[in-house]
CSV table of C-alpha atoms and ligand atoms in Angstrom, one decimal:
chain,number,residue,atom,x,y,z
A,627,MET,CA,0.0,0.0,0.0
A,628,LYS,CA,1.1,3.5,-0.7
A,629,LEU,CA,-0.7,6.5,0.7
A,630,ARG,CA,-0.1,10.2,0.8
A,631,PHE,CA,-1.0,13.3,2.7
A,632,ALA,CA,-1.1,16.3,0.4
A,633,PRO,CA,-1.4,19.6,2.2
A,634,SER,CA,-1.3,22.9,0.4
A,635,PRO,CA,1.4,25.0,2.1
A,636,THR,CA,-0.8,28.0,2.3
A,637,GLY,CA,-1.3,28.0,6.0
A,638,TYR,CA,-0.7,26.1,9.2
A,639,LEU,CA,-1.9,22.6,9.9
A,640,HIS,CA,-5.3,22.5,11.7
A,641,VAL,CA,-7.2,19.8,13.4
A,642,GLY,CA,-9.2,18.9,10.2
A,643,ASN,CA,-6.2,18.2,8.1
A,644,ALA,CA,-4.2,16.7,10.9
A,645,ARG,CA,-6.9,14.1,11.2
A,646,VAL,CA,-6.6,13.3,7.4
A,647,ALA,CA,-2.8,13.0,7.8
A,648,LEU,CA,-3.2,10.7,10.8
A,649,ALA,CA,-5.7,8.4,9.0
A,650,ASN,CA,-3.4,8.0,6.0
A,651,TRP,CA,-0.4,7.4,8.2
A,652,LEU,CA,-2.2,4.8,10.4
A,653,VAL,CA,-3.5,2.9,7.3
A,654,ALA,CA,0.0,3.0,5.7
A,655,ARG,CA,1.7,1.8,8.8
A,656,LYS,CA,-0.8,-0.9,9.6
A,657,SER,CA,-0.3,-2.4,6.2
A,658,GLY,CA,3.5,-2.1,6.3
A,659,GLY,CA,3.1,0.3,3.4
A,660,THR,CA,4.6,3.6,2.4
A,661,PHE,CA,3.5,7.1,3.5
A,662,VAL,CA,4.3,10.0,1.3
A,663,LEU,CA,4.2,13.7,2.2
A,664,ARG,CA,3.3,15.8,-0.9
A,665,PHE,CA,3.1,19.5,-0.9
A,666,ASP,CA,0.4,20.8,-3.3
A,667,ASP,CA,2.1,24.1,-3.9
A,668,THR,CA,1.0,24.9,-7.5
A,669,ASP,CA,-0.8,28.0,-6.2
A,670,THR,CA,2.5,29.9,-6.1
A,671,GLU,CA,0.9,33.1,-4.9
A,672,ARG,CA,-0.5,31.6,-1.7
A,673,SER,CA,2.1,28.8,-1.0
A,674,LYS,CA,5.0,29.7,1.2
A,675,PRO,CA,8.1,27.6,2.1
A,676,GLU,CA,7.6,28.7,5.7
A,677,TYR,CA,4.3,27.0,5.8
A,678,ALA,CA,5.8,23.8,4.4
A,679,THR,CA,8.4,23.8,7.1
A,680,ALA,CA,5.8,24.5,9.8
A,681,ILE,CA,3.6,21.6,8.5
A,682,GLU,CA,6.6,19.3,8.7
A,683,GLU,CA,7.3,20.4,12.2
A,684,ASP,CA,3.7,20.0,13.3
A,685,LEU,CA,3.4,16.5,11.8
A,686,ARG,CA,6.6,15.5,13.6
A,687,TRP,CA,5.2,16.9,16.8
A,688,LEU,CA,2.1,14.8,16.4
A,689,GLY,CA,4.3,11.7,16.0
A,690,LEU,CA,4.1,11.3,12.2
A,691,ASP,CA,6.9,10.6,9.9
A,692,TRP,CA,7.1,9.9,6.2
A,693,ASP,CA,9.0,7.7,3.8
A,694,GLU,CA,9.1,10.1,0.8
A,695,SER,CA,8.3,13.7,0.3
A,696,PHE,CA,8.2,16.1,-2.6
A,697,ALA,CA,6.5,19.3,-3.8
A,698,GLN,CA,4.4,19.6,-6.9
A,699,THR,CA,6.5,22.6,-8.2
A,700,GLU,CA,9.3,20.1,-8.7
A,701,ARG,CA,7.3,18.1,-11.2
A,702,LEU,CA,6.2,20.6,-13.8
A,703,GLU,CA,7.7,18.4,-16.6
A,704,ALA,CA,5.6,15.5,-15.6
A,705,TYR,CA,2.4,17.6,-15.8
A,706,GLU,CA,3.5,19.0,-19.2
A,707,ALA,CA,3.9,15.4,-20.4
A,708,ALA,CA,0.6,14.2,-19.1
A,709,ALA,CA,-1.2,17.3,-20.5
A,710,ALA,CA,0.4,16.6,-23.9
A,711,ARG,CA,-1.1,13.2,-23.9
A,712,LEU,CA,-4.6,14.4,-23.0
A,713,LYS,CA,-4.3,17.1,-25.7
A,714,ALA,CA,-3.3,14.5,-28.3
A,715,ASP,CA,-6.3,12.4,-27.3
A,716,GLY,CA,-8.6,15.4,-27.6
A,717,ARG,CA,-9.5,15.2,-23.9
A,718,LEU,CA,-7.9,18.6,-23.1
A,719,TYR,CA,-9.2,21.4,-25.2
A,720,PRO,CA,-8.4,25.1,-25.4
A,721,CYS,CA,-10.9,27.8,-24.4
A,722,LEU,CA,-10.9,31.5,-24.8
A,723,GLU,CA,-14.1,32.6,-23.1
A,724,SER,CA,-13.6,35.4,-20.6
A,725,GLU,CA,-15.0,35.3,-17.0
A,726,GLU,CA,-17.8,37.7,-18.1
A,727,GLU,CA,-18.8,35.6,-21.1
A,728,LEU,CA,-19.0,32.5,-18.9
A,729,ARG,CA,-21.0,34.3,-16.3
A,730,PHE,CA,-23.4,35.6,-18.9
A,731,LYS,CA,-23.9,32.1,-20.3
A,732,ARG,CA,-24.5,30.6,-16.9
A,733,GLU,CA,-27.1,33.2,-16.0
A,734,GLN,CA,-28.8,32.7,-19.4
A,735,ARG,CA,-29.0,28.9,-18.7
A,736,GLN,CA,-30.3,29.5,-15.2
A,737,ARG,CA,-33.0,31.8,-16.6
A,738,GLN,CA,-34.0,29.0,-18.9
A,739,GLY,CA,-34.2,26.6,-16.0
A,740,ARG,CA,-31.2,24.6,-17.2
A,741,PRO,CA,-28.3,23.6,-15.0
A,742,PRO,CA,-25.4,26.1,-15.4
A,743,VAL,CA,-23.0,23.7,-17.0
A,744,TYR,CA,-20.4,24.9,-19.4
A,745,ASP,CA,-21.7,24.4,-22.9
A,746,ARG,CA,-18.4,23.3,-24.6
A,747,ALA,CA,-18.7,26.0,-27.1
A,748,ALA,CA,-14.9,26.1,-27.3
A,749,LEU,CA,-15.0,22.6,-28.9
A,750,GLN,CA,-16.5,24.2,-32.0
A,751,MET,CA,-13.6,26.5,-32.4
A,752,THR,CA,-11.5,25.8,-35.5
A,753,ALA,CA,-7.7,25.7,-35.6
A,754,GLU,CA,-7.7,28.9,-37.7
A,755,GLN,CA,-9.9,30.7,-35.2
A,756,LEU,CA,-7.6,29.6,-32.4
A,757,GLU,CA,-4.5,30.7,-34.2
A,758,ARG,CA,-5.9,34.0,-35.1
A,759,ALA,CA,-6.9,34.6,-31.4
A,760,ILE,CA,-3.4,33.7,-30.3
A,761,ALA,CA,-1.8,35.9,-32.9
A,762,ASN,CA,-4.0,38.7,-31.5
A,763,GLY,CA,-2.4,38.1,-28.1
A,764,LYS,CA,-5.0,35.9,-26.5
A,765,LYS,CA,-4.0,32.9,-24.5
A,766,PRO,CA,-6.1,29.8,-24.2
A,767,TYR,CA,-6.7,28.0,-21.0
A,768,TRP,CA,-7.5,24.3,-21.1
A,769,ARG,CA,-10.5,22.2,-20.0
A,770,PHE,CA,-10.8,18.5,-19.6
A,771,LYS,CA,-13.6,16.9,-21.5
A,772,LEU,CA,-15.5,14.8,-19.0
A,773,SER,CA,-17.0,11.5,-20.1
A,774,PRO,CA,-20.8,11.3,-20.4
A,775,ARG,CA,-21.1,8.8,-17.5
A,776,THR,CA,-21.6,8.2,-13.8
A,777,VAL,CA,-18.4,7.4,-12.0
A,778,GLU,CA,-18.8,4.8,-9.2
A,779,TRP,CA,-16.6,3.5,-6.5
A,780,GLN,CA,-16.8,1.5,-3.3
A,781,ASP,CA,-15.7,4.1,-0.7
A,782,HIS,CA,-13.9,2.6,2.3
A,783,VAL,CA,-15.8,4.9,4.7
A,784,LEU,CA,-18.9,6.1,2.8
A,785,GLY,CA,-19.8,2.8,1.0
A,786,HIS,CA,-21.0,2.8,-2.6
A,787,ARG,CA,-20.6,6.2,-4.1
A,788,ALA,CA,-21.6,7.6,-7.5
A,789,VAL,CA,-20.9,11.0,-9.1
A,790,LYS,CA,-22.8,11.9,-12.3
A,791,LEU,CA,-20.4,13.8,-14.6
A,792,PRO,CA,-22.9,15.3,-17.1
A,793,PRO,CA,-24.1,18.0,-14.7
A,794,ILE,CA,-20.5,19.0,-14.0
A,795,SER,CA,-18.7,21.6,-16.1
A,796,ASP,CA,-15.6,20.4,-17.8
A,797,PRO,CA,-12.9,21.4,-15.3
A,798,VAL,CA,-10.1,23.8,-16.2
A,799,LEU,CA,-6.8,22.0,-15.7
A,800,ILE,CA,-4.4,24.6,-17.1
A,801,ARG,CA,-4.7,28.3,-16.6
A,802,ALA,CA,-4.1,30.8,-19.4
A,803,ASP,CA,-0.7,31.6,-17.9
A,804,GLY,CA,0.2,27.9,-18.3
A,805,SER,CA,0.0,27.0,-14.6
A,806,PHE,CA,-1.7,23.7,-13.6
A,807,LEU,CA,-4.6,23.3,-11.3
A,808,TYR,CA,-4.7,20.9,-8.3
A,809,THR,CA,-7.4,18.7,-9.9
A,810,PHE,CA,-4.9,17.7,-12.5
A,811,THR,CA,-1.5,17.8,-10.7
A,812,SER,CA,-2.9,15.6,-7.9
A,813,VAL,CA,-4.1,13.0,-10.5
A,814,VAL,CA,-0.7,12.9,-12.3
A,815,ASP,CA,1.1,12.5,-9.0
A,816,ASP,CA,-1.1,9.8,-7.7
A,817,LEU,CA,-0.6,7.8,-10.9
A,818,ASP,CA,3.2,8.5,-11.3
A,819,THR,CA,4.0,7.8,-7.6
A,820,ALA,CA,1.9,4.6,-7.7
A,821,ILE,CA,-0.4,5.7,-4.9
A,822,THR,CA,-2.8,2.8,-4.0
A,823,GLY,CA,-5.2,4.6,-1.7
A,824,VAL,CA,-6.4,8.2,-1.2
A,825,ILE,CA,-8.0,9.1,2.1
A,826,ARG,CA,-9.2,12.7,2.3
A,827,GLY,CA,-12.2,14.8,3.5
A,828,GLU,CA,-15.7,14.3,2.3
A,829,ASP,CA,-15.6,17.7,0.6
A,830,HIS,CA,-13.6,16.0,-2.1
A,831,VAL,CA,-16.2,13.5,-3.1
A,832,THR,CA,-17.3,15.3,-6.4
A,833,ASN,CA,-13.6,15.8,-7.1
A,834,THR,CA,-13.0,12.1,-6.8
A,835,GLY,CA,-15.6,11.5,-9.6
A,836,VAL,CA,-13.9,14.0,-11.8
A,837,GLN,CA,-10.4,12.8,-10.9
A,838,ILE,CA,-11.2,9.2,-11.6
A,839,ASP,CA,-12.4,10.2,-15.1
A,840,ILE,CA,-9.1,12.0,-15.7
A,841,MET,CA,-7.1,9.1,-14.3
A,842,GLU,CA,-8.8,6.7,-16.6
A,843,ALA,CA,-8.2,9.1,-19.5
A,844,LEU,CA,-4.5,8.9,-18.6
A,845,GLY,CA,-4.7,5.1,-18.8
A,846,MET,CA,-5.4,4.0,-15.2
A,847,ARG,CA,-7.1,0.6,-14.9
A,848,PRO,CA,-10.5,1.3,-13.3
A,849,GLY,CA,-10.4,0.6,-9.5
A,850,ARG,CA,-6.6,0.7,-9.2
A,851,ILE,CA,-6.8,3.4,-6.5
A,852,ASP,CA,-9.0,3.0,-3.5
A,853,PHE,CA,-10.8,6.0,-2.1
A,854,ALA,CA,-12.0,6.8,1.4
A,855,HIS,CA,-13.6,10.0,2.4
A,856,LEU,CA,-13.7,11.1,6.0
A,857,PRO,CA,-17.0,12.7,7.0
A,858,LEU,CA,-16.6,16.3,7.9
A,859,LEU,CA,-16.2,17.5,11.5
A,860,THR,CA,-18.9,19.4,13.3
A,861,ASP,CA,-19.1,21.4,16.5
A,862,ALA,CA,-20.0,19.8,19.7
A,863,ASP,CA,-23.7,20.7,19.1
A,864,GLY,CA,-23.7,19.1,15.7
A,865,SER,CA,-23.6,22.3,13.7
A,866,GLN,CA,-21.0,22.9,11.0
A,867,LEU,CA,-17.6,23.2,12.6
A,868,SER,CA,-17.0,26.8,13.4
A,869,LYS,CA,-14.1,28.6,11.8
A,870,ARG,CA,-12.5,29.1,15.2
A,871,ILE,CA,-12.4,25.4,16.0
A,872,GLY,CA,-12.0,24.1,12.4
A,873,SER,CA,-9.0,26.3,12.0
A,874,MET,CA,-7.6,25.5,15.4
A,875,GLY,CA,-4.0,25.2,14.6
A,876,LEU,CA,-1.8,22.5,15.9
A,877,ARG,CA,0.7,25.2,16.9
A,878,GLN,CA,-1.9,26.8,19.0
A,879,LEU,CA,-2.9,23.6,20.7
A,880,ARG,CA,0.8,22.8,21.3
A,881,ARG,CA,1.3,26.2,22.8
A,882,ASP,CA,-1.7,25.8,25.0
A,883,GLY,CA,-0.2,22.6,26.4
A,884,ILE,CA,-2.2,19.9,24.6
A,885,GLU,CA,-0.1,16.7,24.4
A,886,PRO,CA,0.4,15.2,21.0
A,887,ALA,CA,-0.7,11.8,22.4
A,888,ALA,CA,-4.0,13.3,23.5
A,889,LEU,CA,-4.6,15.0,20.2
A,890,ALA,CA,-3.7,11.9,18.2
A,891,GLY,CA,-5.8,9.6,20.3
A,892,TYR,CA,-8.7,12.0,20.1
A,893,LEU,CA,-8.5,12.4,16.3
A,894,ALA,CA,-8.0,8.7,15.7
A,895,ALA,CA,-11.3,7.9,17.6
A,896,LEU,CA,-13.3,10.7,16.0
A,897,GLY,CA,-16.3,9.4,14.1
A,898,SER,CA,-16.0,5.9,15.5
A,899,SER,CA,-17.9,4.5,18.4
A,900,GLN,CA,-14.7,3.9,20.4
A,901,ASP,CA,-13.8,6.0,23.4
A,902,PRO,CA,-10.7,7.9,22.6
A,903,VAL,CA,-7.6,6.7,24.3
A,904,ALA,CA,-4.5,8.9,24.4
A,905,GLY,CA,-1.5,7.5,22.6
A,906,MET,CA,1.1,8.5,20.1
A,907,PRO,CA,0.3,7.4,16.5
A,908,ALA,CA,2.6,4.3,16.7
A,909,GLN,CA,0.5,3.1,19.6
A,910,LEU,CA,-2.8,3.7,17.7
A,911,VAL,CA,-2.0,1.7,14.6
A,912,ALA,CA,-3.4,-1.6,15.8
A,913,GLY,CA,-6.8,-0.2,17.0
A,914,PHE,CA,-7.4,1.9,13.9
A,915,ALA,CA,-9.5,0.8,10.9
A,916,LEU,CA,-11.4,2.9,8.3
A,917,ASP,CA,-14.4,0.5,8.5
A,918,LYS,CA,-14.9,1.5,12.2
A,919,LEU,CA,-15.7,5.1,11.1
A,920,SER,CA,-19.3,6.2,10.8
A,921,LYS,CA,-20.7,7.6,7.5
A,922,SER,CA,-22.1,10.6,9.3
A,923,SER,CA,-20.2,13.7,10.5
A,924,ALA,CA,-18.0,13.5,13.6
A,925,ARG,CA,-18.2,15.9,16.5
A,926,PHE,CA,-15.0,17.7,17.4
A,927,ASP,CA,-15.5,18.8,21.0
A,928,PRO,CA,-12.6,20.7,22.6
A,929,THR,CA,-13.8,19.9,26.1
A,930,GLN,CA,-13.5,16.2,25.4
A,931,LEU,CA,-10.0,16.7,24.0
A,932,LEU,CA,-9.1,18.6,27.2
A,933,ALA,CA,-10.6,15.8,29.3
A,934,LEU,CA,-8.5,13.3,27.5
A,935,ASN,CA,-5.4,15.5,27.9
A,936,ARG,CA,-6.1,15.7,31.6
A,937,ARG,CA,-6.5,11.9,32.0
A,938,TYR,CA,-3.4,11.4,30.0
A,939,LEU,CA,-1.3,13.8,32.1
A,940,HIS,CA,-2.5,12.3,35.3
A,941,GLY,CA,-1.1,8.9,34.2
A,942,LEU,CA,2.4,10.0,33.2
A,943,SER,CA,5.4,9.1,35.1
A,944,PHE,CA,8.2,11.6,36.0
A,945,GLU,CA,10.5,9.9,33.5
A,946,GLN,CA,8.0,10.5,30.7
A,947,VAL,CA,7.7,14.2,31.4
A,948,LYS,CA,10.9,15.4,33.0
A,949,ALA,CA,12.2,17.0,29.9
A,950,GLN,CA,9.1,19.2,29.8
A,951,LEU,CA,9.1,20.3,33.4
A,952,PRO,CA,10.5,23.6,34.7
A,953,GLU,CA,14.1,23.5,35.9
A,954,GLY,CA,14.4,22.1,39.4
A,955,ALA,CA,11.2,20.2,39.3
A,956,ASP,CA,11.7,16.7,40.7
A,957,GLU,CA,9.7,13.6,40.9
A,958,ALA,CA,8.1,14.6,44.2
A,959,PHE,CA,6.9,17.8,42.5
A,960,TRP,CA,5.5,15.9,39.5
A,961,LEU,CA,3.6,13.4,41.7
A,962,ALA,CA,2.2,16.3,43.8
A,963,VAL,CA,0.8,18.3,40.9
A,964,ARG,CA,0.0,15.9,38.0
A,965,GLY,CA,-3.4,15.1,39.3
A,966,ASN,CA,-4.3,18.8,39.1
A,967,LEU,CA,-3.2,19.6,35.6
A,968,ASP,CA,-5.5,20.2,32.6
A,969,LEU,CA,-2.5,21.3,30.5
A,970,MET,CA,1.2,20.6,30.9
A,971,SER,CA,1.8,24.4,30.8
A,972,GLU,CA,0.2,24.6,34.3
A,973,ALA,CA,3.0,22.6,35.8
A,974,ARG,CA,5.1,25.8,35.5
A,975,ASP,CA,2.5,27.8,37.5
A,976,TRP,CA,2.5,25.3,40.3
A,977,HIS,CA,6.3,25.2,40.3
A,978,ASP,CA,6.3,29.0,40.7
A,979,ILE,CA,3.7,28.6,43.5
A,980,ALA,CA,5.8,26.0,45.3
A,981,THR,CA,9.2,27.6,45.0
A,982,GLY,CA,8.7,31.2,44.0
A,983,ALA,CA,7.0,34.1,45.6
A,984,PRO,CA,3.2,33.9,44.8
A,985,GLU,CA,0.9,36.6,45.8
A,986,ILE,CA,-0.6,35.7,49.2
A,987,PRO,CA,-3.8,37.6,49.9
A,988,PRO,CA,-4.2,38.9,53.5
A,989,GLN,CA,-7.0,37.2,55.5
A,990,PRO,CA,-7.6,39.7,58.4
A,991,ASP,CA,-10.5,37.8,59.7
A,992,GLN,CA,-8.4,34.7,60.1
A,993,ALA,CA,-5.4,36.4,61.6
A,994,GLU,CA,-5.6,34.7,65.0
A,995,PHE,CA,-6.0,31.3,63.5
A,996,LEU,CA,-3.1,31.8,61.1
A,997,ARG,CA,-0.8,33.0,63.9
A,998,ALA,CA,-1.7,29.8,65.9
A,999,ALA,CA,-1.0,27.8,62.8
A,1000,LEU,CA,2.4,29.5,62.4
A,1001,ALA,CA,3.2,28.7,66.1
A,1002,ALA,CA,2.3,25.1,65.6
A,1003,LEU,CA,4.3,24.5,62.4
A,1004,PRO,CA,6.2,21.3,62.9
A,1005,PRO,CA,10.0,21.3,62.8
A,1006,ALA,CA,11.8,20.5,59.6
A,1007,PRO,CA,12.5,18.1,57.8
A,1008,TRP,CA,9.1,17.8,56.3
A,1009,ASP,CA,7.6,14.9,54.5
A,1010,GLU,CA,4.2,13.5,53.5
A,1011,THR,CA,3.1,13.1,57.2
A,1012,THR,CA,3.7,16.7,58.1
A,1013,TRP,CA,0.5,18.2,56.8
A,1014,SER,CA,-1.8,15.8,58.6
A,1015,ALA,CA,0.2,16.0,61.9
A,1016,TRP,CA,0.0,19.8,61.8
A,1017,THR,CA,-3.6,20.1,60.8
A,1018,ARG,CA,-4.7,17.4,63.3
A,1019,ALA,CA,-3.1,19.4,66.1
A,1020,LEU,CA,-4.6,22.6,64.8
A,1021,GLY,CA,-8.0,21.1,64.5
A,1022,ALA,CA,-7.9,19.8,68.0
A,1023,ALA,CA,-6.7,23.2,69.4
A,1024,SER,CA,-9.1,25.4,67.4
A,1025,GLY,CA,-12.2,23.1,67.2
A,1026,ARG,CA,-12.2,23.8,63.4
A,1027,LYS,CA,-12.6,21.1,60.8
A,1028,GLY,CA,-13.2,20.7,57.1
A,1029,LYS,CA,-13.2,23.8,55.0
A,1030,ALA,CA,-12.9,26.2,58.0
A,1031,LEU,CA,-9.7,24.4,58.9
A,1032,PHE,CA,-8.2,23.8,55.5
A,1033,LEU,CA,-9.2,26.7,53.3
A,1034,PRO,CA,-7.4,29.5,55.2
A,1035,LEU,CA,-4.3,27.4,55.3
A,1036,ARG,CA,-4.4,26.5,51.6
A,1037,LEU,CA,-5.0,30.2,50.7
A,1038,ALA,CA,-2.2,31.3,52.9
A,1039,LEU,CA,0.3,28.7,51.6
A,1040,THR,CA,-0.5,28.8,47.9
A,1041,GLY,CA,-2.6,32.0,47.3
A,1042,GLU,CA,-5.1,29.7,45.6
A,1043,GLU,CA,-8.4,28.2,46.7
A,1044,HIS,CA,-7.9,24.9,44.9
A,1045,GLY,CA,-4.8,23.0,44.0
A,1046,PRO,CA,-2.7,19.9,44.6
A,1047,GLU,CA,-3.1,17.8,47.7
A,1048,LEU,CA,-1.3,19.7,50.4
A,1049,LYS,CA,0.0,16.5,52.0
A,1050,LEU,CA,2.3,16.3,48.9
A,1051,PHE,CA,2.6,20.0,48.1
A,1052,LEU,CA,3.5,21.3,51.6
A,1053,PRO,CA,7.0,19.6,51.7
A,1054,LEU,CA,7.7,21.3,48.3
A,1055,ILE,CA,7.0,24.7,49.8
A,1056,GLY,CA,9.2,23.9,52.8
A,1057,ARG,CA,9.2,25.3,56.2
A,1058,GLU,CA,10.9,28.7,55.5
A,1059,ARG,CA,8.5,29.8,52.8
A,1060,ALA,CA,5.5,28.4,54.7
A,1061,GLU,CA,6.4,30.5,57.7
A,1062,GLN,CA,6.8,33.7,55.6
A,1063,ARG,CA,3.5,33.1,53.8
A,1064,LEU,CA,1.6,32.5,57.0
A,1065,VAL,CA,3.0,35.8,58.4
A,1066,GLN,CA,2.0,37.6,55.2
A,1067,ALA,CA,-1.6,36.2,55.3
A,1068,ALA,CA,-2.1,37.0,58.9
A,1069,GLY,CA,-1.3,40.6,58.0
B,1472,LIG,N1,-4.1,19.8,-1.4
B,1472,LIG,C1,-5.4,19.2,-1.3
B,1472,LIG,C2,-6.1,19.6,-0.1
B,1472,LIG,O1,-5.5,20.1,0.8
B,1472,LIG,C3,-5.3,17.7,-1.3
B,1472,LIG,C4,-6.5,16.9,-1.4
B,1472,LIG,C5,-6.2,15.5,-1.8
B,1472,LIG,O2,-5.9,14.7,-0.8
B,1472,LIG,O3,-6.2,15.1,-2.9
B,1472,LIG,O4,-7.4,19.7,0.0
């Protein structure tokens, strides 16, 4: 098997296309096949090398690698050669109509209640007419003559699919300036690089009908390439995925502290009935199969992703995370805070709270209690038993319990109302800082 992921380097990778990349990668790896990264960069105005580099970086972050990679702008000769064949066969024909003319024709057809399909008037043009126009400085663009048929395939996600070609206008494959369009370059690449399967978004279904027709015009045996279309993502409430979420960039998620294993696990389970399990792509290979995916759209819910991220963080060992922790953070720190993190980035905040100088709000109404707490602070060294010994004694002396006992202490020690278990966190603060903070809070 040979699959490819073909992003256009016109922007950063977002969750929608990361899911397509992951699905192709998982299928390729599961079959022991090849995974190709192809940059669809024929739109030279919008494509930028920085984006290609960023896409590679983001894919690696997500845990994906590739066996081959190339950019379409490296293959212009191959497209020229394929175009020459289609021209010789009469399947690619020159057109001269301007945008305005085409719009006028479309509107006319619509007024007559006919579908606004291109009428192929250019096919009536004689060689002399064309030559004269070219001599007058006009440049033709080229359309592919679609077959009068319905293209059918067995989609690996959507099941049997059919696209009727007659109501579709012959697609332009080459612009007047000689540049090639994606519809064509993608077909030539898929054939030349011997791709065996194409997995992409459902928005490409009509495209697939058209592209299969072009592939067969270029000599492909029917059915040689398998197609699978992933149903589109929707918002948590089932409406069309909002721009904000749909364009949620992997860079942003990474900056926010989402772990690649959480994102990969979430994306791999999207649209299936399986509960997402966090894991790097290599760990997800065995559990992934296109036929587990539903034909209907999948909900992308950032709160579920966050919940998965949280569960994942809570289960990580110090060894697994130490490279990501702030300097000086040791295993005791990690075990104290991991159960309290939504995002890895919050570990830094807790580290600052433990060892830095957090803002401690004064609690004038608790002053007496806090002074008593200060006086009762156990001697160093501190360990996991210190907190309970201290608070048990304080409870007995003051008659306080529960929130009345614990909340003023937590606030005084951390400046926060919620946080890690103090049994583990107090030794990280240490006696000296605890003393200062209690004094500060007592005012
Ligand atoms: N560059 C195309 C896109 O990003 C690729 C689609 C395909 O997989 O053929 O939509």
